PDB file of C-alpha atoms in Angstrom:
ATOM      1  CA  MET J   5    -102.124 -90.267 -28.497  1.00  0.00           C
ATOM      2  CA  LYS J   6    -103.398 -88.086 -25.654  1.00  0.00           C
ATOM      3  CA  ARG J   7    -103.085 -91.028 -23.275  1.00  0.00           C
ATOM      4  CA  ILE J   8     -99.444 -91.552 -24.299  1.00  0.00           C
ATOM      5  CA  LEU J   9     -98.607 -87.862 -23.808  1.00  0.00           C
ATOM      6  CA  LEU J  10    -100.347 -87.825 -20.439  1.00  0.00           C
ATOM      7  CA  GLY J  11     -98.504 -90.929 -19.247  1.00  0.00           C
ATOM      8  CA  THR J  12     -95.152 -89.569 -20.409  1.00  0.00           C
ATOM      9  CA  THR J  13     -95.757 -86.290 -18.610  1.00  0.00           C
ATOM     10  CA  MET J  14     -96.643 -88.084 -15.347  1.00  0.00           C
ATOM     11  CA  ILE J  15     -93.498 -90.261 -15.489  1.00  0.00           C
ATOM     12  CA  ALA J  16     -91.295 -87.204 -16.173  1.00  0.00           C
ATOM     13  CA  GLY J  17     -92.876 -85.409 -13.235  1.00  0.00           C
ATOM     14  CA  LEU J  18     -92.247 -88.310 -10.889  1.00  0.00           C
ATOM     15  CA  LEU J  19     -88.605 -88.555 -11.985  1.00  0.00           C
ATOM     16  CA  MET J  20     -88.041 -84.829 -11.442  1.00  0.00           C
ATOM     17  CA  ALA J  21     -89.626 -84.963  -7.971  1.00  0.00           C
ATOM     18  CA  GLY J  22     -87.410 -87.902  -7.006  1.00  0.00           C
ATOM     19  CA  ALA J  23     -84.310 -86.089  -8.225  1.00  0.00           C
ATOM     20  CA  ALA J  24     -85.241 -83.002  -6.195  1.00  0.00           C
ATOM     21  CA  GLN J  25     -85.696 -85.070  -3.027  1.00  0.00           C
ATOM     22  CA  ALA J  26     -82.367 -86.784  -3.592  1.00  0.00           C
ATOM     23  CA  ALA J  27     -80.668 -83.416  -3.968  1.00  0.00           C
ATOM     24  CA  ASP J  28     -82.069 -82.343  -0.592  1.00  0.00           C
ATOM     25  CA  LEU J  29     -80.522 -85.357   1.251  1.00  0.00           C
ATOM     26  CA  PRO J  30     -77.400 -84.530   3.378  1.00  0.00           C
ATOM     27  CA  THR J  31     -74.107 -85.582   1.816  1.00  0.00           C
ATOM     28  CA  LYS J  32     -71.969 -88.114   3.742  1.00  0.00           C
ATOM     29  CA  ALA J  33     -68.710 -86.716   5.161  1.00  0.00           C
ATOM     30  CA  PRO J  34     -65.472 -88.378   4.060  1.00  0.00           C
ATOM     31  CA  VAL J  35     -64.120 -91.020   6.431  1.00  0.00           C
ATOM     32  CA  TYR J  36     -61.273 -89.599   8.622  1.00  0.00           C
ATOM     33  CA  LYS J  37     -58.300 -91.847   9.095  1.00  0.00           C
ATOM     34  CA  ALA J  38     -56.278 -91.105  12.233  1.00  0.00           C
ATOM     35  CA  GLN J  39     -52.565 -90.638  11.679  1.00  0.00           C
ATOM     36  CA  PRO J  40     -50.353 -93.187  13.490  1.00  0.00           C
ATOM     37  CA  ALA J  41     -48.826 -91.856  16.743  1.00  0.00           C
ATOM     38  CA  TYR J  42     -45.110 -92.236  17.456  1.00  0.00           C
ATOM     39  CA  PHE J  43     -43.257 -92.125  20.778  1.00  0.00           C
ATOM     40  CA  ASN J  44     -41.551 -88.802  21.537  1.00  0.00           C
ATOM     41  CA  TRP J  45     -38.160 -89.176  23.272  1.00  0.00           C
ATOM     42  CA  THR J  46     -37.738 -85.497  24.192  1.00  0.00           C
ATOM     43  CA  GLY J  47     -37.264 -84.744  27.893  1.00  0.00           C
ATOM     44  CA  PHE J  48     -35.204 -85.188  31.052  1.00  0.00           C
ATOM     45  CA  TYR J  49     -34.601 -88.577  32.658  1.00  0.00           C
ATOM     46  CA  ILE J  50     -32.933 -90.071  35.727  1.00  0.00           C
ATOM     47  CA  GLY J  51     -32.141 -93.694  36.418  1.00  0.00           C
ATOM     48  CA  ILE J  52     -29.934 -96.428  37.779  1.00  0.00           C
ATOM     49  CA  ASN J  53     -27.423 -98.657  36.015  1.00  0.00           C
ATOM     50  CA  GLY J  54     -25.213-101.600  36.770  1.00  0.00           C
ATOM     51  CA  GLY J  55     -23.079-104.200  35.076  1.00  0.00           C
ATOM     52  CA  GLY J  56     -19.660-105.756  34.675  1.00  0.00           C
ATOM     53  CA  ALA J  57     -16.276-104.612  33.403  1.00  0.00           C
ATOM     54  CA  TRP J  58     -13.072-106.178  32.158  1.00  0.00           C
ATOM     55  CA  GLY J  59      -9.880-104.460  31.121  1.00  0.00           C
ATOM     56  CA  HIS J  60      -6.124-104.073  31.379  1.00  0.00           C
ATOM     57  CA  THR J  61      -3.582-102.131  33.436  1.00  0.00           C
ATOM     58  CA  ASP J  62      -0.391-101.099  31.624  1.00  0.00           C
ATOM     59  CA  TRP J  63       2.111-100.815  34.513  1.00  0.00           C
ATOM     60  CA  ARG J  64       5.606 -99.442  33.844  1.00  0.00           C
ATOM     61  CA  TYR J  65       8.268 -98.840  36.502  1.00  0.00           C
ATOM     62  CA  ASN J  66      10.495 -95.791  35.941  1.00  0.00           C
ATOM     63  CA  PHE J  67      13.856 -95.991  37.718  1.00  0.00           C
ATOM     64  CA  PRO J  68      15.380 -92.676  38.893  1.00  0.00           C
ATOM     65  CA  GLY J  69      18.809 -92.086  37.434  1.00  0.00           C
ATOM     66  CA  SER J  70      18.253 -94.715  34.727  1.00  0.00           C
ATOM     67  CA  PRO J  71      16.271 -93.019  31.928  1.00  0.00           C
ATOM     68  CA  GLY J  72      14.989 -95.416  29.333  1.00  0.00           C
ATOM     69  CA  VAL J  73      15.240 -98.408  31.682  1.00  0.00           C
ATOM     70  CA  HIS J  74      11.844 -99.855  32.569  1.00  0.00           C
ATOM     71  CA  THR J  75      10.316-102.982  33.981  1.00  0.00           C
ATOM     72  CA  PHE J  76       6.670-103.912  33.661  1.00  0.00           C
ATOM     73  CA  ALA J  77       3.889-105.467  35.717  1.00  0.00           C
ATOM     74  CA  ASP J  78       0.973-105.381  33.238  1.00  0.00           C
ATOM     75  CA  HIS J  79      -2.129-107.347  34.218  1.00  0.00           C
ATOM     76  CA  ARG J  80      -5.796-107.884  33.470  1.00  0.00           C
ATOM     77  CA  THR J  81      -8.628-106.386  35.526  1.00  0.00           C
ATOM     78  CA  HIS J  82     -12.283-107.222  36.044  1.00  0.00           C
ATOM     79  CA  GLY J  83     -15.166-106.387  38.364  1.00  0.00           C
ATOM     80  CA  ALA J  84     -18.563-104.770  38.756  1.00  0.00           C
ATOM     81  CA  LEU J  85     -20.071-101.288  38.964  1.00  0.00           C
ATOM     82  CA  PHE J  86     -23.374 -99.746  40.003  1.00  0.00           C
ATOM     83  CA  GLY J  87     -24.684 -96.187  40.131  1.00  0.00           C
ATOM     84  CA  GLY J  88     -26.957 -93.444  38.836  1.00  0.00           C
ATOM     85  CA  THR J  89     -27.685 -91.729  35.519  1.00  0.00           C
ATOM     86  CA  VAL J  90     -29.106 -88.354  34.438  1.00  0.00           C
ATOM     87  CA  GLY J  91     -29.713 -87.069  30.919  1.00  0.00           C
ATOM     88  CA  TYR J  92     -31.770 -85.154  28.386  1.00  0.00           C
ATOM     89  CA  ASN J  93     -32.984 -85.990  24.867  1.00  0.00           C
ATOM     90  CA  TRP J  94     -34.106 -83.788  21.981  1.00  0.00           C
ATOM     91  CA  GLN J  95     -36.105 -85.490  19.238  1.00  0.00           C
ATOM     92  CA  PHE J  96     -36.406 -83.518  16.031  1.00  0.00           C
ATOM     93  CA  SER J  97     -39.337 -83.746  13.623  1.00  0.00           C
ATOM     94  CA  SER J  98     -37.749 -86.972  12.394  1.00  0.00           C
ATOM     95  CA  PRO J  99     -36.518 -90.233  13.887  1.00  0.00           C
ATOM     96  CA  TRP J 100     -33.188 -88.644  14.931  1.00  0.00           C
ATOM     97  CA  VAL J 101     -32.608 -88.085  18.652  1.00  0.00           C
ATOM     98  CA  LEU J 102     -29.784 -85.993  20.117  1.00  0.00           C
ATOM     99  CA  GLY J 103     -28.958 -86.269  23.818  1.00  0.00           C
ATOM    100  CA  VAL J 104     -26.514 -85.675  26.654  1.00  0.00           C
ATOM    101  CA  GLU J 105     -25.970 -88.132  29.503  1.00  0.00           C
ATOM    102  CA  ALA J 106     -23.850 -88.336  32.668  1.00  0.00           C
ATOM    103  CA  ASP J 107     -23.412 -91.177  35.139  1.00  0.00           C
ATOM    104  CA  PHE J 108     -21.417 -91.965  38.260  1.00  0.00           C
ATOM    105  CA  ASP J 109     -20.815 -95.525  39.459  1.00  0.00           C
ATOM    106  CA  TRP J 110     -19.260 -97.070  42.523  1.00  0.00           C
ATOM    107  CA  ALA J 111     -16.831 -99.617  41.111  1.00  0.00           C
ATOM    108  CA  ASP J 112     -14.790-102.605  42.189  1.00  0.00           C
ATOM    109  CA  ILE J 113     -12.626-103.238  39.133  1.00  0.00           C
ATOM    110  CA  ASN J 114      -9.265-104.718  40.096  1.00  0.00           C
ATOM    111  CA  GLY J 115      -6.440-107.027  39.149  1.00  0.00           C
ATOM    112  CA  SER J 116      -2.921-108.021  40.157  1.00  0.00           C
ATOM    113  CA  THR J 117       0.245-109.814  39.137  1.00  0.00           C
ATOM    114  CA  SER J 118       3.694-110.580  40.543  1.00  0.00           C
ATOM    115  CA  CYS J 119       5.975-107.534  40.616  1.00  0.00           C
ATOM    116  CA  PRO J 120       9.494-107.633  39.176  1.00  0.00           C
ATOM    117  CA  ASN J 121      10.562-107.731  42.832  1.00  0.00           C
ATOM    118  CA  PRO J 122       9.100-111.077  43.981  1.00  0.00           C
ATOM    119  CA  ALA J 123       8.609-109.686  47.485  1.00  0.00           C
ATOM    120  CA  PHE J 124       5.677-107.629  46.168  1.00  0.00           C
ATOM    121  CA  SER J 125       2.350-108.156  44.420  1.00  0.00           C
ATOM    122  CA  CYS J 126       1.443-105.357  41.966  1.00  0.00           C
ATOM    123  CA  GLN J 127      -2.246-104.400  42.211  1.00  0.00           C
ATOM    124  CA  SER J 128      -4.582-101.898  40.550  1.00  0.00           C
ATOM    125  CA  LYS J 129      -8.099-100.817  41.543  1.00  0.00           C
ATOM    126  CA  ILE J 130     -10.764 -98.567  40.039  1.00  0.00           C
ATOM    127  CA  ARG J 131     -12.955 -97.528  42.969  1.00  0.00           C
ATOM    128  CA  SER J 132     -15.357 -95.247  41.075  1.00  0.00           C
ATOM    129  CA  LEU J 133     -16.049 -94.585  37.417  1.00  0.00           C
ATOM    130  CA  GLY J 134     -18.114 -91.906  35.705  1.00  0.00           C
ATOM    131  CA  THR J 135     -18.788 -90.554  32.241  1.00  0.00           C
ATOM    132  CA  ALA J 136     -20.222 -87.412  30.603  1.00  0.00           C
ATOM    133  CA  ARG J 137     -21.205 -88.167  27.022  1.00  0.00           C
ATOM    134  CA  GLY J 138     -23.189 -87.063  24.015  1.00  0.00           C
ATOM    135  CA  ARG J 139     -25.646 -89.471  22.381  1.00  0.00           C
ATOM    136  CA  LEU J 140     -26.944 -89.629  18.818  1.00  0.00           C
ATOM    137  CA  GLY J 141     -29.776 -92.061  18.195  1.00  0.00           C
ATOM    138  CA  TYR J 142     -32.304 -93.255  15.640  1.00  0.00           C
ATOM    139  CA  ALA J 143     -35.772 -94.001  16.999  1.00  0.00           C
ATOM    140  CA  VAL J 144     -38.113 -96.663  15.652  1.00  0.00           C
ATOM    141  CA  ASP J 145     -41.143 -95.652  17.717  1.00  0.00           C
ATOM    142  CA  ARG J 146     -40.402 -97.011  21.219  1.00  0.00           C
ATOM    143  CA  VAL J 147     -36.953 -98.435  20.360  1.00  0.00           C
ATOM    144  CA  LEU J 148     -33.905 -96.145  20.239  1.00  0.00           C
ATOM    145  CA  PHE J 149     -30.600 -97.237  18.707  1.00  0.00           C
ATOM    146  CA  TYR J 150     -27.731 -94.933  19.683  1.00  0.00           C
ATOM    147  CA  GLY J 151     -24.015 -94.297  19.634  1.00  0.00           C
ATOM    148  CA  THR J 152     -22.296 -92.361  22.397  1.00  0.00           C
ATOM    149  CA  GLY J 153     -18.963 -90.809  23.304  1.00  0.00           C
ATOM    150  CA  GLY J 154     -17.299 -88.304  25.607  1.00  0.00           C
ATOM    151  CA  LEU J 155     -15.419 -87.921  28.878  1.00  0.00           C
ATOM    152  CA  ALA J 156     -14.548 -90.680  31.366  1.00  0.00           C
ATOM    153  CA  PHE J 157     -13.149 -90.195  34.870  1.00  0.00           C
ATOM    154  CA  GLY J 158     -12.308 -92.543  37.709  1.00  0.00           C
ATOM    155  CA  ASP J 159     -10.657 -92.944  41.112  1.00  0.00           C
ATOM    156  CA  VAL J 160      -7.681 -95.207  40.370  1.00  0.00           C
ATOM    157  CA  ARG J 161      -5.381 -96.716  43.003  1.00  0.00           C
ATOM    158  CA  ILE J 162      -2.067 -98.364  42.137  1.00  0.00           C
ATOM    159  CA  GLN J 163      -0.347-100.232  44.967  1.00  0.00           C
ATOM    160  CA  THR J 164       2.085-102.937  45.908  1.00  0.00           C
ATOM    161  CA  VAL J 165       1.564-105.469  48.678  1.00  0.00           C
ATOM    162  CA  THR J 166       4.403-107.234  50.471  1.00  0.00           C
ATOM    163  CA  ILE J 167       4.474-111.029  50.438  1.00  0.00           C
ATOM    164  CA  PRO J 168       4.014-112.228  53.153  1.00  0.00           C
ATOM    165  CA  GLY J 169       2.642-109.657  55.558  1.00  0.00           C
ATOM    166  CA  GLY J 170       0.296-107.663  53.344  1.00  0.00           C
ATOM    167  CA  VAL J 171       1.846-104.222  54.007  1.00  0.00           C
ATOM    168  CA  VAL J 172       0.368-101.863  51.420  1.00  0.00           C
ATOM    169  CA  ALA J 173       2.276 -99.032  49.733  1.00  0.00           C
ATOM    170  CA  GLY J 174       0.621 -97.070  46.949  1.00  0.00           C
ATOM    171  CA  SER J 175      -1.164 -93.932  45.809  1.00  0.00           C
ATOM    172  CA  SER J 176      -4.421 -92.848  44.175  1.00  0.00           C
ATOM    173  CA  HIS J 177      -5.239 -90.547  41.282  1.00  0.00           C
ATOM    174  CA  GLU J 178      -8.407 -88.990  39.878  1.00  0.00           C
ATOM    175  CA  SER J 179      -7.765 -90.087  36.315  1.00  0.00           C
ATOM    176  CA  VAL J 180      -9.482 -88.499  33.312  1.00  0.00           C
ATOM    177  CA  GLY J 181      -9.799 -89.922  29.804  1.00  0.00           C
ATOM    178  CA  TRP J 182     -12.468 -90.803  27.267  1.00  0.00           C
ATOM    179  CA  SER J 183     -15.237 -93.312  26.612  1.00  0.00           C
ATOM    180  CA  ALA J 184     -17.278 -94.421  23.594  1.00  0.00           C
ATOM    181  CA  GLY J 185     -19.837 -97.089  22.796  1.00  0.00           C
ATOM    182  CA  ALA J 186     -23.336 -97.931  21.633  1.00  0.00           C
ATOM    183  CA  GLY J 187     -26.630 -99.171  23.012  1.00  0.00           C
ATOM    184  CA  ILE J 188     -30.334 -99.902  22.610  1.00  0.00           C
ATOM    185  CA  GLU J 189     -33.072 -98.326  24.724  1.00  0.00           C
ATOM    186  CA  TRP J 190     -36.689 -99.451  24.872  1.00  0.00           C
ATOM    187  CA  ALA J 191     -39.574 -97.350  26.215  1.00  0.00           C
ATOM    188  CA  ILE J 192     -41.479 -99.921  28.256  1.00  0.00           C
ATOM    189  CA  VAL J 193     -44.327 -97.535  29.137  1.00  0.00           C
ATOM    190  CA  ASN J 194     -44.643 -93.791  28.669  1.00  0.00           C
ATOM    191  CA  ASN J 195     -42.316 -92.849  31.544  1.00  0.00           C
ATOM    192  CA  TRP J 196     -40.094 -95.912  31.959  1.00  0.00           C
ATOM    193  CA  SER J 197     -37.341 -97.081  29.641  1.00  0.00           C
ATOM    194  CA  PHE J 198     -34.822 -99.933  29.793  1.00  0.00           C
ATOM    195  CA  LYS J 199     -31.412 -99.890  28.107  1.00  0.00           C
ATOM    196  CA  VAL J 200     -28.473-102.164  27.437  1.00  0.00           C
ATOM    197  CA  GLU J 201     -25.176-100.602  26.384  1.00  0.00           C
ATOM    198  CA  TYR J 202     -21.498-101.260  25.737  1.00  0.00           C
ATOM    199  CA  LEU J 203     -18.798 -98.699  26.620  1.00  0.00           C
ATOM    200  CA  HIS J 204     -15.046 -98.688  26.154  1.00  0.00           C
ATOM    201  CA  TYR J 205     -13.128 -96.496  28.595  1.00  0.00           C
ATOM    202  CA  ASP J 206      -9.552 -95.213  28.581  1.00  0.00           C
ATOM    203  CA  LEU J 207      -8.512 -93.283  31.703  1.00  0.00           C
ATOM    204  CA  GLY J 208      -5.135 -92.207  30.338  1.00  0.00           C
ATOM    205  CA  THR J 209      -1.614 -92.703  31.649  1.00  0.00           C
ATOM    206  CA  HIS J 210      -0.800 -91.193  35.055  1.00  0.00           C
ATOM    207  CA  ASN J 211       2.081 -91.351  37.508  1.00  0.00           C
ATOM    208  CA  PHE J 212       1.834 -93.153  40.866  1.00  0.00           C
ATOM    209  CA  LEU J 213       4.173 -93.788  43.795  1.00  0.00           C
ATOM    210  CA  VAL J 214       4.431 -97.392  45.009  1.00  0.00           C
ATOM    211  CA  ASP J 215       6.690 -99.721  47.016  1.00  0.00           C
ATOM    212  CA  ALA J 216       8.173 -99.273  50.464  1.00  0.00           C
ATOM    213  CA  PRO J 217      10.385 -98.223  52.092  1.00  0.00           C
ATOM    214  CA  ALA J 218      11.909 -96.732  48.899  1.00  0.00           C
ATOM    215  CA  ALA J 219       9.125 -95.237  46.771  1.00  0.00           C
ATOM    216  CA  GLN J 220       9.148 -96.020  43.050  1.00  0.00           C
ATOM    217  CA  ASN J 221       7.489 -94.171  40.176  1.00  0.00           C
ATOM    218  CA  VAL J 222       4.974 -96.070  38.078  1.00  0.00           C
ATOM    219  CA  ASP J 223       3.216 -94.924  34.912  1.00  0.00           C
ATOM    220  CA  ALA J 224      -0.111 -96.751  34.758  1.00  0.00           C
ATOM    221  CA  LEU J 225      -2.792 -96.755  32.073  1.00  0.00           C
ATOM    222  CA  GLU J 226      -6.270 -98.041  32.961  1.00  0.00           C
ATOM    223  CA  ARG J 227      -8.514 -99.073  30.083  1.00  0.00           C
ATOM    224  CA  GLY J 228     -11.349-101.519  29.669  1.00  0.00           C
ATOM    225  CA  ASN J 229     -14.859-102.392  28.587  1.00  0.00           C
ATOM    226  CA  ILE J 230     -18.257-102.238  30.239  1.00  0.00           C
ATOM    227  CA  ILE J 231     -21.516-104.036  29.516  1.00  0.00           C
ATOM    228  CA  ARG J 232     -24.365-102.774  31.663  1.00  0.00           C
ATOM    229  CA  ALA J 233     -28.121-102.360  31.860  1.00  0.00           C
ATOM    230  CA  GLY J 234     -30.099 -99.366  33.044  1.00  0.00           C
ATOM    231  CA  LEU J 235     -33.625 -98.390  34.052  1.00  0.00           C
ATOM    232  CA  ASN J 236     -34.665 -94.758  33.500  1.00  0.00           C
ATOM    233  CA  TRP J 237     -37.629 -92.639  34.633  1.00  0.00           C
ATOM    234  CA  ARG J 238     -38.471 -90.148  31.895  1.00  0.00           C
ATOM    235  CA  PHE J 239     -40.075 -86.793  32.699  1.00  0.00           C
ATOM    236  CA  GLY J 240     -40.834 -86.474  28.982  1.00  0.00           C
ATOM    237  CA  GLY J 241     -41.340 -89.379  26.618  1.00  0.00           C
ATOM    238  CA  ARG J 242     -44.896 -89.758  25.414  1.00  0.00           C
ATOM    239  CA  TYR J 243     -47.165 -90.349  22.461  1.00  0.00           C
TER     240      TYR J 243
END
């Protein structure tokens, strides 16, 4: 009986000593899982853009002394444009991105048709085109989907050319209207992004003087569509 009690006591002592040593061991810290990082679109940017355009000129002759009597020389236009861009984005604590953007492009968007007077060719040209727009986008990390809209302005020339001879008679106007569209922008690396966008522009109806030697009044509306690409350097934009 004494041997049994002695053995039991020794076993209990060993168990208690082991438990005490285990209690003194340092506890293991919980494993930290890093939160995923997302691209931040906030900041200024500058860039270049270029692309193609196609549109329509609504050309209406107004004859002095004959109100309500008009003839037309409507025609299609097409061409290219290239220029610079500047803008700023604000990204909230969410995927939504609000921005402002302005651009100015040198343009060669033109078209022509036969005038009502067969001695003339009726021509239209947009020699520069710019916009100042707001942008609202939704970011999926480095990809930004956005819609845009605002002001459009351009240097428009309406002219007639004699056939044959090529004598030009016309006038120019700094036309102002509106533009709207949508695009996708991709942050290639932290400071560079590439975009592709579509814009519709409407430069409004304005009055021009054409023909020679007797000048005629023309109301002309320039409107069209642009598809272009752009490359931007971002002063912000980071993880």
